[in-house]
Coordinates of C-alpha atoms in Angstrom, one line a residue:
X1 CA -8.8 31.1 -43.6
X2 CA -8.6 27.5 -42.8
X3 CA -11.6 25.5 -43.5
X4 CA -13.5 22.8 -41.6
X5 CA -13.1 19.8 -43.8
X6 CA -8.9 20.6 -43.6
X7 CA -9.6 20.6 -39.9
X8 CA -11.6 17.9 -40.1
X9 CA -9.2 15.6 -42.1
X10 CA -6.2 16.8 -39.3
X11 CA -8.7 15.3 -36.8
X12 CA -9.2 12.0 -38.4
X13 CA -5.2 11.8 -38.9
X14 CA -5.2 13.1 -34.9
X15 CA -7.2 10.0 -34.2
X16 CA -4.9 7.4 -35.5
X17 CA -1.8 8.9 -33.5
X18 CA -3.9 8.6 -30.2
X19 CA -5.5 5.0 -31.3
X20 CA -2.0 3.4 -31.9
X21 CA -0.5 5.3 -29.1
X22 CA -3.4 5.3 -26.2
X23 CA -4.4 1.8 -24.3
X24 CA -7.5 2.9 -23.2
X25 CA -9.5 1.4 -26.3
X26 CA -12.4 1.9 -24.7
X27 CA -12.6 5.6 -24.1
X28 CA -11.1 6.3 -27.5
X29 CA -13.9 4.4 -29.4
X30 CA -16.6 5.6 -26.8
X31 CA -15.4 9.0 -27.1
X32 CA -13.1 10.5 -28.9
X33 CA -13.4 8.5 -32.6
X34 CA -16.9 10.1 -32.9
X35 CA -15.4 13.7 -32.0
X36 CA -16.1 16.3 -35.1
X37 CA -15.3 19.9 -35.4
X38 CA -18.0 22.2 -36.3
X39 CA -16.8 25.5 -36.1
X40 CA -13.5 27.7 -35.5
X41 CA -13.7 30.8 -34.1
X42 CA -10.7 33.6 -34.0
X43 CA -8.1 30.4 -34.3
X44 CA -10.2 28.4 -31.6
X45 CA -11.4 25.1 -32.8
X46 CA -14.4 24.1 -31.3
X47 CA -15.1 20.0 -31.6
X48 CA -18.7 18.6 -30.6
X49 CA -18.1 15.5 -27.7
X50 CA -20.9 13.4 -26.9
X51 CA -21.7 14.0 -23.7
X52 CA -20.2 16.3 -20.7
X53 CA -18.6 14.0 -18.8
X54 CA -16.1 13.1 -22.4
X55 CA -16.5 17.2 -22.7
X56 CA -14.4 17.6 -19.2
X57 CA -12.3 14.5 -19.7
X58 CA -10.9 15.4 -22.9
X59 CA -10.5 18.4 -22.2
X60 CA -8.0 18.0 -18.6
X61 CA -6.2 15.2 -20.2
X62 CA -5.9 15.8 -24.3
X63 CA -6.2 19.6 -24.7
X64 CA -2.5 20.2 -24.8
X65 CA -1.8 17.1 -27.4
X66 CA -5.1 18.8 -29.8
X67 CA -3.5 21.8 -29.4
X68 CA 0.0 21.2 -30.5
X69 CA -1.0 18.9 -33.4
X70 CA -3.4 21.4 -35.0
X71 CA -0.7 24.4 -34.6
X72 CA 2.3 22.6 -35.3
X73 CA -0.6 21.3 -39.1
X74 CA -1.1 25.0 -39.4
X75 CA 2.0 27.0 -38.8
X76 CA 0.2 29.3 -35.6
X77 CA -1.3 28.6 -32.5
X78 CA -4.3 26.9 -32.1
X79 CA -6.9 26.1 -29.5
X80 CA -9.1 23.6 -29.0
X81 CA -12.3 24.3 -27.5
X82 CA -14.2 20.5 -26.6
X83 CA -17.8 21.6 -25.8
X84 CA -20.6 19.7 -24.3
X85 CA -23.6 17.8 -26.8
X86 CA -26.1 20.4 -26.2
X87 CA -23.7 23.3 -25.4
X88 CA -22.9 26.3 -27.3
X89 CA -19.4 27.8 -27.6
X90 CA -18.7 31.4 -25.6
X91 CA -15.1 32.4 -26.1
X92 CA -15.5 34.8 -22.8
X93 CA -16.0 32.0 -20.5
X94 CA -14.1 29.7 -22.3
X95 CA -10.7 29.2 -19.9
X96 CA -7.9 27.6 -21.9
X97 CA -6.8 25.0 -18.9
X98 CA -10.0 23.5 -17.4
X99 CA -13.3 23.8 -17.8
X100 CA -14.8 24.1 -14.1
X101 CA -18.5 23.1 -15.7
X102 CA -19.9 19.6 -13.6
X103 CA -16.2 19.6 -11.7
X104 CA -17.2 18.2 -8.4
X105 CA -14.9 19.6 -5.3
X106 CA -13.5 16.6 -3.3
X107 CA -14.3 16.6 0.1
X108 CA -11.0 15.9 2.9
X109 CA -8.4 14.9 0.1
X110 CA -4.8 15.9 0.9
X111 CA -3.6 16.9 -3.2
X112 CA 0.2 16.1 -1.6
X113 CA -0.5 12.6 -1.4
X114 CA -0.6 11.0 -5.2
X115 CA 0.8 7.7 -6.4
X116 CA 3.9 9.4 -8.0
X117 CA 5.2 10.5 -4.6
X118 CA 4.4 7.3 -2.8
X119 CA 7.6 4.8 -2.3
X120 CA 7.0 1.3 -3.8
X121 CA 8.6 -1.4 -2.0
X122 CA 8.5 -5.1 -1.7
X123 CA 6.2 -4.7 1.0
X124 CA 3.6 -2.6 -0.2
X125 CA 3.6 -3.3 -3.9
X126 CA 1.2 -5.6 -3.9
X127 CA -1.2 -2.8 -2.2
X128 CA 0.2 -0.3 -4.4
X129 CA -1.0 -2.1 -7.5
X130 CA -4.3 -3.1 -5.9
X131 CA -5.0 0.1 -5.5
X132 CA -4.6 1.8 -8.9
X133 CA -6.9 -1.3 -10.3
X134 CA -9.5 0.8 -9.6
X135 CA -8.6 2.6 -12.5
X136 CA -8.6 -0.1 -15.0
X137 CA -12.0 -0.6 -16.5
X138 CA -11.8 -4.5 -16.9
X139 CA -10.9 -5.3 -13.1
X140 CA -13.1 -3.6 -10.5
X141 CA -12.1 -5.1 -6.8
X142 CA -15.2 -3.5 -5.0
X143 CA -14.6 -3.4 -1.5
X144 CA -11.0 -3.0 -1.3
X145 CA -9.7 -3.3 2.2
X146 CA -6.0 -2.2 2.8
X147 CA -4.7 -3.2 6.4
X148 CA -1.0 -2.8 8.0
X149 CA 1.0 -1.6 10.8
X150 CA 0.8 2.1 11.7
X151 CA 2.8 4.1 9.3
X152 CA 2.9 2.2 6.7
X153 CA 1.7 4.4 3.8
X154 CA -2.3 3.5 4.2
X155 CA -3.4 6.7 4.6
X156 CA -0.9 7.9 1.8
X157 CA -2.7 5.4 -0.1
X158 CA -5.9 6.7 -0.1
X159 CA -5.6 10.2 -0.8
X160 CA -3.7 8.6 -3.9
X161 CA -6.5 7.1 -5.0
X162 CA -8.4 9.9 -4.2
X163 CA -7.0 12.4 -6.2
X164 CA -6.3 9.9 -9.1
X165 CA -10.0 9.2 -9.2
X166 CA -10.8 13.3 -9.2
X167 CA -8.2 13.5 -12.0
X168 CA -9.5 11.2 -14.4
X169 CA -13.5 11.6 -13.4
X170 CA -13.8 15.5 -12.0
X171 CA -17.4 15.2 -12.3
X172 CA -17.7 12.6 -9.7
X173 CA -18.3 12.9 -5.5
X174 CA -15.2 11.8 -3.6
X175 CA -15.1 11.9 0.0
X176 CA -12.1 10.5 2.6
X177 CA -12.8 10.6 6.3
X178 CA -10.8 9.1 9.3
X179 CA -13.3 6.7 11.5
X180 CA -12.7 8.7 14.3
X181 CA -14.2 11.9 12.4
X182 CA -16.7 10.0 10.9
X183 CA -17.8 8.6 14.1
X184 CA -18.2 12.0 15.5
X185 CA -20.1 13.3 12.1
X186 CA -22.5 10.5 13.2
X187 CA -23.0 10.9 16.6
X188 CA -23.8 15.0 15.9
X189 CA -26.2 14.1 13.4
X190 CA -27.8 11.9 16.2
X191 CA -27.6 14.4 18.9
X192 CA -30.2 16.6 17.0
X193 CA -32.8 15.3 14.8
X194 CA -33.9 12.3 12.1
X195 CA -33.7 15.0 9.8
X196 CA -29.9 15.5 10.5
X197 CA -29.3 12.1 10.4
X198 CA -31.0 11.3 7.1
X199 CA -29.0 14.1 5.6
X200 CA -26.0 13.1 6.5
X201 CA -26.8 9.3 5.5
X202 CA -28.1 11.2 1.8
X203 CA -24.6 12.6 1.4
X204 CA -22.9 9.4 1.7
X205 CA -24.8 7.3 -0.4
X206 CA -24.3 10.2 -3.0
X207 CA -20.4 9.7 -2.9
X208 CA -19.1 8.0 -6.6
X209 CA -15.7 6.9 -4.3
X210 CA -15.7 6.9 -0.4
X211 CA -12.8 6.6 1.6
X212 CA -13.0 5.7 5.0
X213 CA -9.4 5.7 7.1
X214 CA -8.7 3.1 10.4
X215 CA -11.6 1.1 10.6
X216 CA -11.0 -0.6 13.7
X217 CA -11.9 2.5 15.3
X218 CA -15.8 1.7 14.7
X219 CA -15.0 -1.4 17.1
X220 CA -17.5 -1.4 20.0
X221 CA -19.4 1.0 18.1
X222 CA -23.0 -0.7 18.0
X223 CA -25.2 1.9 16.9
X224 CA -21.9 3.5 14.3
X225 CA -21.8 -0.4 13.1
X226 CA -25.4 -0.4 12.2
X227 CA -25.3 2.7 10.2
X228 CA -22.2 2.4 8.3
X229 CA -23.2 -1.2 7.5
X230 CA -26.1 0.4 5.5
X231 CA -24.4 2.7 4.1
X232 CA -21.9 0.6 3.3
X233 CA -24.7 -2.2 1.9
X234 CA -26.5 0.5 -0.4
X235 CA -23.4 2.3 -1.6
X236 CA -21.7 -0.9 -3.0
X237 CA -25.4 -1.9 -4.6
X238 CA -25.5 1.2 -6.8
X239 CA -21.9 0.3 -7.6
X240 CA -20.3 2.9 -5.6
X241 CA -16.8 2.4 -4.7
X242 CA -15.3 2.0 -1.3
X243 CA -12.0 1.3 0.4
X244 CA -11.0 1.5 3.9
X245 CA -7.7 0.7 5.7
X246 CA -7.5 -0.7 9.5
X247 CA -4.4 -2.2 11.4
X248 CA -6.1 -5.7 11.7
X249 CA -6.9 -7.7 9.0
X250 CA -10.7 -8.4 9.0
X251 CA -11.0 -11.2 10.6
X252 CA -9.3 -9.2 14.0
X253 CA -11.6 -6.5 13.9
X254 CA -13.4 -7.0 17.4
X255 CA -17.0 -5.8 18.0
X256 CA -17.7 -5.4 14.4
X257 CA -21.2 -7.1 12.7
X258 CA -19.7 -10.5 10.9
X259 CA -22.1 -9.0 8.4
X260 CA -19.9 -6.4 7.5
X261 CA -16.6 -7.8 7.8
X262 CA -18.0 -10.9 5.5
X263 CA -19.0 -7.7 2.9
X264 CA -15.4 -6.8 3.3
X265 CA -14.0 -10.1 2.7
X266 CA -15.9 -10.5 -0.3
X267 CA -14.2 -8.2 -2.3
X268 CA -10.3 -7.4 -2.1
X269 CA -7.9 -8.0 1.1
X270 CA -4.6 -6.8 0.8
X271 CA -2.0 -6.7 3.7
X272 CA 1.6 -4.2 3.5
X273 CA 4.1 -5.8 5.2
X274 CA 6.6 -4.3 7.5
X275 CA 9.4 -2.8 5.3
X276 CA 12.6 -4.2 3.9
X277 CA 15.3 -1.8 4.8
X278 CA 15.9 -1.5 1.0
X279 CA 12.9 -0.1 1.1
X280 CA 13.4 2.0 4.0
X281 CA 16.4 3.2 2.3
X282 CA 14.7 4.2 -0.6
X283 CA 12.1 6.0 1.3
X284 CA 14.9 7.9 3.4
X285 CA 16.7 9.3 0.1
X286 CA 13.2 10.4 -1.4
X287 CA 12.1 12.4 1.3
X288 CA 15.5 14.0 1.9
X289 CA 15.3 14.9 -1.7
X290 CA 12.4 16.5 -1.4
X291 CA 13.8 19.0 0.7
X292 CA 16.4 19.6 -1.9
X293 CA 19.2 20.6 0.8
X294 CA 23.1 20.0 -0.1
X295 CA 23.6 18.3 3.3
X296 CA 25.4 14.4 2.8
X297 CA 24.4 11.8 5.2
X298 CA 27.1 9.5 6.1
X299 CA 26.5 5.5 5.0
X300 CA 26.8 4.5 8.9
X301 CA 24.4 7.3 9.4
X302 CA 21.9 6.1 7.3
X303 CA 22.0 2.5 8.7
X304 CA 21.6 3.9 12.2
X305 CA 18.6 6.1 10.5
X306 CA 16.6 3.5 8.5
X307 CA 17.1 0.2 10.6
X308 CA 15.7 2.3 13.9
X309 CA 12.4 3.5 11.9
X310 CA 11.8 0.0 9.8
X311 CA 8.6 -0.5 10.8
X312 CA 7.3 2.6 10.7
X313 CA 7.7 5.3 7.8
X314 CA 5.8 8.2 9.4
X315 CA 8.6 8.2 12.5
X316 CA 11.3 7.8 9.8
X317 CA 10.0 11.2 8.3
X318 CA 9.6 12.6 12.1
X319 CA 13.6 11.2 12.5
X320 CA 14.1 12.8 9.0
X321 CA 12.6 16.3 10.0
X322 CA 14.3 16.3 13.4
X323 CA 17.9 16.2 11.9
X324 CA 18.1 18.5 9.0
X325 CA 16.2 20.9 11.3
X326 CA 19.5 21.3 13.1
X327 CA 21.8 20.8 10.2
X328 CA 20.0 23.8 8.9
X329 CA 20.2 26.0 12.2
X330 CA 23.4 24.0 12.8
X331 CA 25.9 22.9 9.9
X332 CA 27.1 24.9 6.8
X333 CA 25.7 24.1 3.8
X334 CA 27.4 21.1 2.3
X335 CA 27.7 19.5 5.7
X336 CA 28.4 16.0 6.2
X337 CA 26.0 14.6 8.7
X338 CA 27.7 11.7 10.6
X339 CA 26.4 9.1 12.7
X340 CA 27.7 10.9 15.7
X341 CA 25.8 14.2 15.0
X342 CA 22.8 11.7 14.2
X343 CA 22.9 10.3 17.5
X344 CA 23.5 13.5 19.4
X345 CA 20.3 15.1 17.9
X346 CA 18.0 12.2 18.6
X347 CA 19.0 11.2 22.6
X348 CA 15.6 12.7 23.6
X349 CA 14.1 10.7 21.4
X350 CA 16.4 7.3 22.1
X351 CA 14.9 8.0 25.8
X352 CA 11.5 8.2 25.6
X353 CA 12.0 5.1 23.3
X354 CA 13.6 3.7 26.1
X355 CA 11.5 4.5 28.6
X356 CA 7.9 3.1 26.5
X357 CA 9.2 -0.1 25.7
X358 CA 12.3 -0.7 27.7
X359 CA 15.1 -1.4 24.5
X360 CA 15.9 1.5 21.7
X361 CA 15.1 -0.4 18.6
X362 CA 12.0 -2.0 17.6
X363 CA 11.5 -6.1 18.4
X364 CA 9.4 -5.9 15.0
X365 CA 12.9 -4.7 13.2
X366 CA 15.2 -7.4 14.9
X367 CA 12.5 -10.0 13.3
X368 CA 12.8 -8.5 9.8
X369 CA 16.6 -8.5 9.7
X370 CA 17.0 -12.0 10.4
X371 CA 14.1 -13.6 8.5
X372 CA 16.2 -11.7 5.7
X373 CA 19.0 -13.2 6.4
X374 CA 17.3 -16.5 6.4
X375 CA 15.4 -15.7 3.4
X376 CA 11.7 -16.5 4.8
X377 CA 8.9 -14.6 5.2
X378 CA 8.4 -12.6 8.6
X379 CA 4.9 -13.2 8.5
X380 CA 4.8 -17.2 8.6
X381 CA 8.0 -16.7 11.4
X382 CA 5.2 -14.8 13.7
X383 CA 2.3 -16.9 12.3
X384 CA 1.5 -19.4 14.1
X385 CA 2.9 -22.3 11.6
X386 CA 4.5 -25.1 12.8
X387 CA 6.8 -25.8 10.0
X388 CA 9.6 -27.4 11.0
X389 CA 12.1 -25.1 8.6
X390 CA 10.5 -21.7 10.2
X391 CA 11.8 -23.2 13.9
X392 CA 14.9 -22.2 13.8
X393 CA 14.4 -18.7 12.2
X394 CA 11.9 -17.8 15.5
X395 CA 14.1 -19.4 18.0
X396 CA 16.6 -17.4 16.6
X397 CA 14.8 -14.5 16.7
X398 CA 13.2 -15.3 20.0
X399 CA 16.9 -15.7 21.7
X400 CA 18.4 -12.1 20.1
X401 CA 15.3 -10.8 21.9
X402 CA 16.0 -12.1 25.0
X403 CA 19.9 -12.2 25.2
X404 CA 20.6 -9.0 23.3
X405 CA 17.6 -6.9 24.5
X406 CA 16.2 -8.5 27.9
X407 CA 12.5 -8.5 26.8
X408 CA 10.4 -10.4 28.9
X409 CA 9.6 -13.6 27.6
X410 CA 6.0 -12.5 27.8
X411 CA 6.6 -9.7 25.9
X412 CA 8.6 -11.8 22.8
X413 CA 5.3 -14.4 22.4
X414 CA 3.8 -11.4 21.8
X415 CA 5.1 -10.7 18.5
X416 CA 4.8 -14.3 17.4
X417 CA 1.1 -14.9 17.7
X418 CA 0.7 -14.6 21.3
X419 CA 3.0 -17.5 22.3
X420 CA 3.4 -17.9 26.1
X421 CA 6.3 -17.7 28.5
X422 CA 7.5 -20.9 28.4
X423 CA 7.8 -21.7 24.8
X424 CA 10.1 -18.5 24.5
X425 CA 11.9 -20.0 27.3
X426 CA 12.3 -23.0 25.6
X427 CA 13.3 -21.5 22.2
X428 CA 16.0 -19.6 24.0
X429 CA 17.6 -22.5 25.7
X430 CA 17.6 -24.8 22.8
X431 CA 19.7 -22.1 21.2
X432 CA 21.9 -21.8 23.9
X433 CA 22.3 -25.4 23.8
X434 CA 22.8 -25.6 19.8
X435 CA 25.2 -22.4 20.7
X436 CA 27.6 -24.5 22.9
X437 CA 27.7 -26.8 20.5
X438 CA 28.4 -25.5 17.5
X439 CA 30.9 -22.2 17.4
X440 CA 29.9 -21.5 14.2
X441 CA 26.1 -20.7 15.4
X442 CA 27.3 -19.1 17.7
X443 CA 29.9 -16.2 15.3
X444 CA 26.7 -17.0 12.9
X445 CA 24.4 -15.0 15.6
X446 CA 26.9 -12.7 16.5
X447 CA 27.1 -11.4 13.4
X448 CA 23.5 -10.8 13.1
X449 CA 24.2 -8.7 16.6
X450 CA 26.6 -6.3 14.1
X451 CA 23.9 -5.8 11.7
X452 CA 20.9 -4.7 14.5

């Protein structure tokens, strides 16, 4: 029979192995260097916490560590049972995993979308790391505000911190929503009656962690606007946690109470990028991974892949699905998939591409790969700086547009802060000037040709 001050003196030599070893000083002096066993029970160990919250914390993340170190001390297997302050012990509910007591069920998280599946880039790494701040007690960013491109990860993002949040503090209310479902959760609860409404507005202000997807949808939305702004106002008051994602950075979002986008800009702005092809690359071998097929992708197959799905990472997984779908029905295991079969299995898609914007590869793309090769930023190119040194780079980029793609001139400004027809005009033929005078400009730009 093993005794309780044995036990006791394992625990204290259990606490030094997780002071040296664990970073979270805090929690360990909060809660686990006052944990003390005070009863075993047919080899289970049950140790006293302070308070519930420690109780289901300890018990999803240091069980198994307890549990080896007091059977491996022993010589048989142990349990560890962490029970609440006021609690008493009852081996027939006791489940050996997880204890379910004060575990609050998260409301629209998607459990596939974690940080330790999600692809970090040069481009989103700054969001990346923004986002698991949240779970580092001396920083606290409070709104954070996440804002790209579609397809990007945003979304990915959020369910990450989501179920990283529910992970670490299962007691607490999380809920994620897209704008436009939240919009319509509103508008219901108007249709009927204050009651509704107020209900509703209750459950929100109740959430520890809300979530709220593609802001710019409330644009426009006057009544919506005036709600979620006090929501919005309360829930950050009580010290409630919220991040959204939108398309446009703040400042863009049209139609929106200066009110709130000032409460947004007051906490933590952070903008992903469009991708690297690096990136993209990385990315592309992850998610074929995933489907853990035997097929090999040719290298000019995957440069044809990633560089036409650059800017966007959900259509790179769409592109991704839509050719091992027929390698599967298609090819022999083992297959090589060349750039031919590639191309033959994604025509359809080529043409509708076509058709929309009148060129097969993304003007946002073309931009990328030759700011890289000029080693700038793509985001001061489209800015609308007037550095002398980021000239070049957009006339450059404004001419392969034109020459190599036929976009209208219109349509170029566009992508570089709504600049008008003539000034693309004008960038164009200064490079066809600079290109008649200097051949090497001229194989210089060529070359970039081989590489869209």
């Amino acid at each position: 029979m093993i005794d309780l001050k044995k036990l006791n003196d394992q625990l204290e030599e259990l606490k030094q192995i997780i002071k040296t070893s664990d970073s979270d000083f805090l929690f360990f002096n909060e809660f686990i260097s006052p944990l003390v066993i005070n009863d075993i029970k047919n080899n289970n160990i049950i140790i006293k916490t302070v308070s519930d919250w420690s109780k289901v914390n300890l018990t999803n993340n240091y069980k198994q560590q307890f549990d080896q170190f007091f059977s491996q001390k022993n010589n048989e297997k142990m349990s560890c049972c962490f029970v609440g302050k006021n609690e008493q012990f009852n081996e027939t509910k006791f489940d050996e995993n997880i204890v379910h007591a004060n575990v609050s069920k998260p409301i629209g998280l998607n459990k596939n979308f974690t940080f330790d599946n999600f692809v970090v880039g040069g481009f989103n790494k700054t969001a990346f790391n923004a986002c698991k701040t949240l779970f580092n007690k001396k920083i606290m960013w409070n709104p954070i505000f996440i804002s790209g491109d579609v397809g990007l990860g945003k979304t990915h993002l959020l369910h990450a911190i989501g179920n990283e949040f529910h992970k670490l503090y299962p007691e607490k209310k999380i809920k994620y929503i897209s704008a436009d479902n939240f919009i319509r959760e509103i508008y219901n609860a108007l249709s009927k009656d204050a009651n509704t409404l107020e209900r509703v507005k209750e459950e929100y202000e109740s959430m520890d962690l809300f979530l709220l997807d593609d802001i710019q949808f409330l644009e426009g939305k006057e009544k919506i606007n005036e709600i979620f702004f006090n929501l919005f106002n309360k829930n950050i008051q009580d010290g409630k946690i919220i991040v959204m994602t939108s398309d446009k950075d703040p400042s863009y979002l049209r139609n929106v109470e200066d009110r709130i986008k000032s409460r947004i800009q007051s906490g933590l702005f952070i903008k992903i990028k469009s991708p690297e092809l690096s990136s993209v690359k990385s990315i592309f071998e992850k998610k074929v991974n995933e489907y853990e097929t035997s097929y090999i992708f040719t290298q000019d197959a995957i440069d044809y892949i990633c560089r036409r799905n650059v800017s966007d990472i959900r259509k790179l997984e769409g592109f991704i699905n839509r050719i091992l779908f027929y390698a599967i029905n298609n090819l022999p295991p083992n297959a090589v998939i060349t750039l031919d079969i590639v191309k033959n299995n994604t025509e359809v898609e080529k043409y509708e591409m076509i058709k929309n914007i009148g060129y097969d590869i993304d003007p946002r793309q073309v931009i990328e790969i030759v700011c890289n090769i000029y080693n700038v930023s793509s985001d001061l190119v489209t800015s609308k700086s007037r550095l002398k040194n980021l000239n070049t780079v957009r006339h450059v980029c404004m001419y392969i547009l034109k020459r190599k793609f036929n976009m209208p001139y219109n349509q170029i400004g566009s992508y570089f802060s709504g600049r008008n027809h003539s000034t693309v005009l004008e960038a164009v033929e200064k490079i066809n000037v600079l290109m008649e005078k200097d051949p090497n400009l001229k194989q210089f730009i060529e070359n970039i040709y081989k590489k869209i």
